[in-house]
Tab-separated table of N, CA and C in Angstrom:
chain	number	residue	atom	x	y	z
A	629	UNK	N	15.498	-4.827	10.273
A	629	UNK	CA	13.770	-4.420	9.222
A	629	UNK	C	12.899	-5.340	9.431
A	630	UNK	N	12.276	-4.799	9.391
A	630	UNK	CA	10.865	-4.498	9.517
A	630	UNK	C	10.028	-5.136	8.251
A	631	UNK	N	9.520	-6.720	7.968
A	631	UNK	CA	9.564	-6.701	6.503
A	631	UNK	C	7.831	-6.238	6.400
A	632	UNK	N	7.742	-5.379	5.331
A	632	UNK	CA	6.539	-5.387	5.094
A	632	UNK	C	5.614	-6.551	4.214
A	633	UNK	N	4.250	-6.044	3.972
A	633	UNK	CA	3.532	-7.226	3.354
A	633	UNK	C	2.517	-6.766	2.160
A	634	UNK	N	3.251	-7.264	0.599
A	634	UNK	CA	2.184	-7.313	-0.030
A	634	UNK	C	0.671	-6.913	0.329
A	635	UNK	N	0.370	-5.836	0.093
A	635	UNK	CA	-1.727	-5.558	0.270
A	635	UNK	C	-1.996	-6.529	-0.179
A	636	UNK	N	-1.611	-6.919	-1.713
A	636	UNK	CA	-2.785	-7.076	-2.437
A	636	UNK	C	-2.552	-8.979	-2.355
A	637	UNK	N	-1.487	-9.972	-2.135
A	637	UNK	CA	-1.944	-10.712	-2.113
A	637	UNK	C	-0.630	-11.595	-0.936
A	638	UNK	N	-0.685	-10.828	-0.314
A	638	UNK	CA	0.136	-11.255	1.043
A	638	UNK	C	2.128	-11.769	0.833
A	639	UNK	N	2.487	-11.254	-0.713
A	639	UNK	CA	3.331	-11.145	-0.542
A	639	UNK	C	4.573	-10.695	-0.117
A	640	UNK	N	5.653	-10.585	0.005
A	640	UNK	CA	6.558	-9.548	1.359
A	640	UNK	C	7.401	-8.485	0.607
A	641	UNK	N	6.956	-7.521	0.741
A	641	UNK	CA	7.609	-6.265	0.705
A	641	UNK	C	9.228	-5.810	0.896
A	642	UNK	N	10.321	-5.642	-0.018
A	642	UNK	CA	11.718	-5.538	0.206
A	642	UNK	C	12.015	-4.113	-0.061
A	643	UNK	N	13.380	-4.510	0.412
A	643	UNK	CA	13.279	-2.014	0.714
A	643	UNK	C	14.032	-2.003	-0.953
A	644	UNK	N	13.272	-0.827	-1.510
A	644	UNK	CA	13.946	-1.213	-3.389
A	644	UNK	C	14.619	-0.048	-3.789
A	645	UNK	N	14.133	1.345	-3.089
A	645	UNK	CA	15.430	2.950	-2.727
A	645	UNK	C	14.924	3.730	-2.002
A	646	UNK	N	15.888	3.641	-1.403
A	646	UNK	CA	15.679	5.274	-0.761
A	646	UNK	C	15.305	6.665	-1.606
A	647	UNK	N	14.065	7.664	-1.630
A	647	UNK	CA	14.272	8.530	-1.738
A	647	UNK	C	13.597	9.662	-1.469
A	648	UNK	N	14.400	10.803	-1.435
A	648	UNK	CA	14.261	12.086	-0.002
A	648	UNK	C	12.836	11.987	-0.589
A	649	UNK	N	12.219	12.748	0.380
A	649	UNK	CA	10.637	13.217	0.675
A	649	UNK	C	9.935	14.495	2.105
A	650	UNK	N	9.870	15.702	2.002
A	650	UNK	CA	10.000	16.012	3.339
A	650	UNK	C	8.530	15.716	4.088
A	651	UNK	N	8.307	14.691	4.480
A	651	UNK	CA	6.508	14.156	5.322
A	651	UNK	C	7.354	12.994	6.679
A	652	UNK	N	6.232	12.661	6.801
A	652	UNK	CA	6.539	12.058	8.125
A	652	UNK	C	5.757	11.044	8.419
A	653	UNK	N	5.420	9.898	7.709
A	653	UNK	CA	4.804	8.902	7.166
A	653	UNK	C	3.950	8.508	8.418
A	654	UNK	N	3.125	7.998	8.745
A	654	UNK	CA	3.023	7.189	9.676
A	654	UNK	C	1.486	6.442	9.466
A	655	UNK	N	1.730	5.118	8.698
A	655	UNK	CA	0.811	4.534	8.317
A	655	UNK	C	0.004	3.043	9.567
A	656	UNK	N	-1.098	3.062	9.773
A	656	UNK	CA	-1.708	1.621	10.115
A	656	UNK	C	-2.887	1.147	9.353
A	657	UNK	N	-3.517	0.343	8.622
A	657	UNK	CA	-4.364	-0.741	7.615
A	657	UNK	C	-4.766	-1.841	8.460
A	658	UNK	N	-5.906	-2.286	7.772
A	658	UNK	CA	-5.866	-3.876	8.673
A	658	UNK	C	-6.880	-3.904	6.564
A	659	UNK	N	-6.041	-5.033	6.421
A	659	UNK	CA	-6.105	-5.988	5.224
A	659	UNK	C	-6.298	-6.800	5.113
A	660	UNK	N	-7.699	-7.525	5.007
A	660	UNK	CA	-7.508	-9.328	5.096
A	660	UNK	C	-7.470	-9.668	6.028
A	661	UNK	N	-8.109	-9.084	7.444
A	661	UNK	CA	-7.978	-9.539	8.264
A	661	UNK	C	-6.600	-9.126	8.899
A	662	UNK	N	-5.055	-8.560	8.019
A	662	UNK	CA	-4.712	-8.892	8.766
A	662	UNK	C	-4.078	-7.202	9.194
A	663	UNK	N	-2.947	-6.932	9.889
A	663	UNK	CA	-3.012	-5.784	10.494
A	663	UNK	C	-1.672	-5.824	9.774
A	664	UNK	N	-1.343	-4.367	9.232
A	664	UNK	CA	0.330	-3.924	8.508
A	664	UNK	C	0.660	-2.758	8.908
A	665	UNK	N	1.819	-2.897	9.854
A	665	UNK	CA	2.137	-1.166	10.358
A	665	UNK	C	3.587	-0.597	9.082
A	666	UNK	N	3.178	0.475	8.779
A	666	UNK	CA	4.581	0.574	8.083
A	666	UNK	C	5.092	2.649	8.965
A	667	UNK	N	6.508	1.737	9.280
A	667	UNK	CA	7.672	2.682	10.796
A	667	UNK	C	7.343	4.123	10.077
A	668	UNK	N	7.500	5.021	10.644
A	668	UNK	CA	7.515	6.235	11.518
A	668	UNK	C	8.817	7.154	10.516
A	669	UNK	N	9.092	6.701	9.509
A	669	UNK	CA	10.192	7.558	8.681
A	669	UNK	C	10.663	8.832	8.709
A	670	UNK	N	12.117	9.304	9.022
A	670	UNK	CA	12.151	10.099	9.887
A	670	UNK	C	11.328	11.843	8.265
A	671	UNK	N	11.637	12.454	8.320
A	671	UNK	CA	10.809	13.952	7.159
A	671	UNK	C	12.090	14.130	6.300
A	672	UNK	N	12.542	13.142	6.171
A	672	UNK	CA	13.791	13.285	4.826
A	672	UNK	C	13.635	11.753	4.027
A	673	UNK	N	13.468	11.296	4.289
A	673	UNK	CA	13.481	9.877	4.036
A	673	UNK	C	11.956	9.594	3.332
A	674	UNK	N	11.693	8.375	2.565
A	674	UNK	CA	10.446	8.125	2.836
A	674	UNK	C	10.674	6.932	1.924
A	675	UNK	N	10.904	5.518	2.506
A	675	UNK	CA	11.316	4.310	1.373
A	675	UNK	C	10.344	4.194	0.746
A	676	UNK	N	10.877	3.114	-0.934
A	676	UNK	CA	9.389	2.610	-1.831
A	676	UNK	C	9.707	1.102	-1.483
A	677	UNK	N	8.839	0.731	-1.767
A	677	UNK	CA	8.718	-1.045	-1.368
A	677	UNK	C	8.373	-1.265	-2.787
A	678	UNK	N	9.487	-3.262	-3.165
A	678	UNK	CA	8.650	-3.469	-4.060
A	678	UNK	C	8.986	-4.871	-3.685
A	679	UNK	N	7.737	-5.451	-4.460
A	679	UNK	CA	7.376	-7.161	-4.356
A	679	UNK	C	8.495	-7.785	-4.684
A	680	UNK	N	8.477	-8.813	-3.594
A	680	UNK	CA	9.072	-10.055	-3.681
A	680	UNK	C	9.294	-10.919	-4.794
A	681	UNK	N	7.736	-11.348	-4.756
A	681	UNK	CA	7.073	-12.505	-6.158
A	681	UNK	C	6.496	-12.070	-7.159
A	682	UNK	N	5.941	-10.581	-6.392
A	682	UNK	CA	5.638	-10.177	-8.445
A	682	UNK	C	6.053	-9.356	-8.755
A	683	UNK	N	7.248	-8.335	-8.169
A	683	UNK	CA	7.248	-7.344	-9.039
A	683	UNK	C	7.007	-6.057	-8.539
A	684	UNK	N	6.077	-5.817	-8.263
A	684	UNK	CA	5.362	-4.995	-7.977
A	684	UNK	C	6.261	-3.723	-7.638
A	685	UNK	N	5.443	-2.322	-7.688
A	685	UNK	CA	6.469	-1.883	-6.911
A	685	UNK	C	5.548	-1.173	-5.871
A	686	UNK	N	5.462	-0.635	-4.635
A	686	UNK	CA	4.636	0.079	-4.170
A	686	UNK	C	5.045	1.442	-3.236
A	687	UNK	N	4.832	2.400	-3.619
A	687	UNK	CA	5.484	3.661	-3.630
A	687	UNK	C	4.248	4.082	-2.155
A	688	UNK	N	4.782	4.465	-0.959
A	688	UNK	CA	4.630	4.896	0.122
A	688	UNK	C	3.692	5.869	-0.147
A	689	UNK	N	3.986	6.607	-0.666
A	689	UNK	CA	2.717	8.201	-1.547
A	689	UNK	C	2.038	7.921	-2.151
A	690	UNK	N	1.723	6.844	-3.414
A	690	UNK	CA	0.887	6.707	-4.223
A	690	UNK	C	0.750	5.259	-3.733
A	691	UNK	N	0.461	4.406	-3.114
A	691	UNK	CA	-0.375	3.350	-3.257
A	691	UNK	C	-0.948	2.411	-4.286
A	692	UNK	N	-0.300	1.763	-4.989
A	692	UNK	CA	-0.499	1.461	-6.283
A	692	UNK	C	-1.641	-0.085	-5.897
A	693	UNK	N	-0.654	-0.739	-4.646
A	693	UNK	CA	-0.747	-2.005	-5.258
A	693	UNK	C	-2.170	-2.262	-4.269
A	694	UNK	N	-2.933	-1.093	-4.140
A	694	UNK	CA	-3.932	-2.175	-2.971
A	694	UNK	C	-4.986	-2.580	-3.708
A	695	UNK	N	-5.878	-3.776	-2.994
A	695	UNK	CA	-6.924	-4.545	-3.154
A	695	UNK	C	-7.863	-4.014	-3.999
A	696	UNK	N	-8.345	-4.517	-5.048
A	696	UNK	CA	-9.900	-3.604	-5.176
A	696	UNK	C	-10.737	-4.094	-4.623
A	697	UNK	N	-12.443	-3.768	-4.737
A	697	UNK	CA	-12.747	-4.245	-3.412
A	697	UNK	C	-13.405	-5.667	-3.978
A	698	UNK	N	-13.468	-6.483	-3.042
A	698	UNK	CA	-14.515	-7.454	-4.055
A	698	UNK	C	-15.483	-7.669	-4.259
A	699	UNK	N	-16.548	-6.207	-3.609
A	699	UNK	CA	-17.951	-6.061	-4.703
A	699	UNK	C	-17.874	-5.328	-5.661
A	700	UNK	N	-18.306	-5.360	-7.013
A	700	UNK	CA	-18.137	-3.965	-8.144
A	700	UNK	C	-19.322	-3.155	-7.076
A	701	UNK	N	-19.337	-2.202	-7.892
A	701	UNK	CA	-20.484	-1.119	-7.570
A	701	UNK	C	-20.893	-1.330	-7.444
A	702	UNK	N	-22.234	-0.413	-6.831
A	702	UNK	CA	-23.498	-1.187	-7.390
A	702	UNK	C	-24.331	0.015	-8.568
A	703	UNK	N	-24.740	-0.777	-9.572
A	703	UNK	CA	-25.057	-0.140	-10.875
A	703	UNK	C	-26.117	1.294	-10.301
A	704	UNK	N	-26.127	2.413	-11.587
A	704	UNK	CA	-26.731	3.706	-11.504
A	704	UNK	C	-28.590	3.201	-11.706
A	705	UNK	N	-29.156	3.870	-10.859
A	705	UNK	CA	-30.238	3.931	-10.368
A	705	UNK	C	-30.646	4.272	-11.366
A	706	UNK	N	-32.381	3.180	-12.048
A	706	UNK	CA	-32.940	3.671	-12.858
A	706	UNK	C	-33.756	5.422	-13.097
A	707	UNK	N	-33.538	5.020	-14.369
A	707	UNK	CA	-34.127	7.292	-14.575
A	707	UNK	C	-35.216	6.616	-13.563
A	708	UNK	N	-36.172	7.795	-13.529
A	708	UNK	CA	-37.283	8.326	-12.961
A	708	UNK	C	-37.787	8.841	-14.093
A	709	UNK	N	-39.305	7.600	-14.097
A	709	UNK	CA	-40.046	8.555	-14.998
A	709	UNK	C	-40.394	9.392	-14.968
């Protein structure tokens, strides 16, 4: 079994639970100069992961553990006079 890496702070993911989900998922992302690949699962099963150290759950369908952008959004432009 391949270990997935917690995108936020480099923690390791482990399998938490298998949930039925009719989708074929194949994702590859590069975060913090590291490349992680989520394997292509069959159409009936998609895995939900939980971080071993921080315990956060990361659902492959809804990435809730993505790192926030290092730079804040730019302030709105001043109103034109």
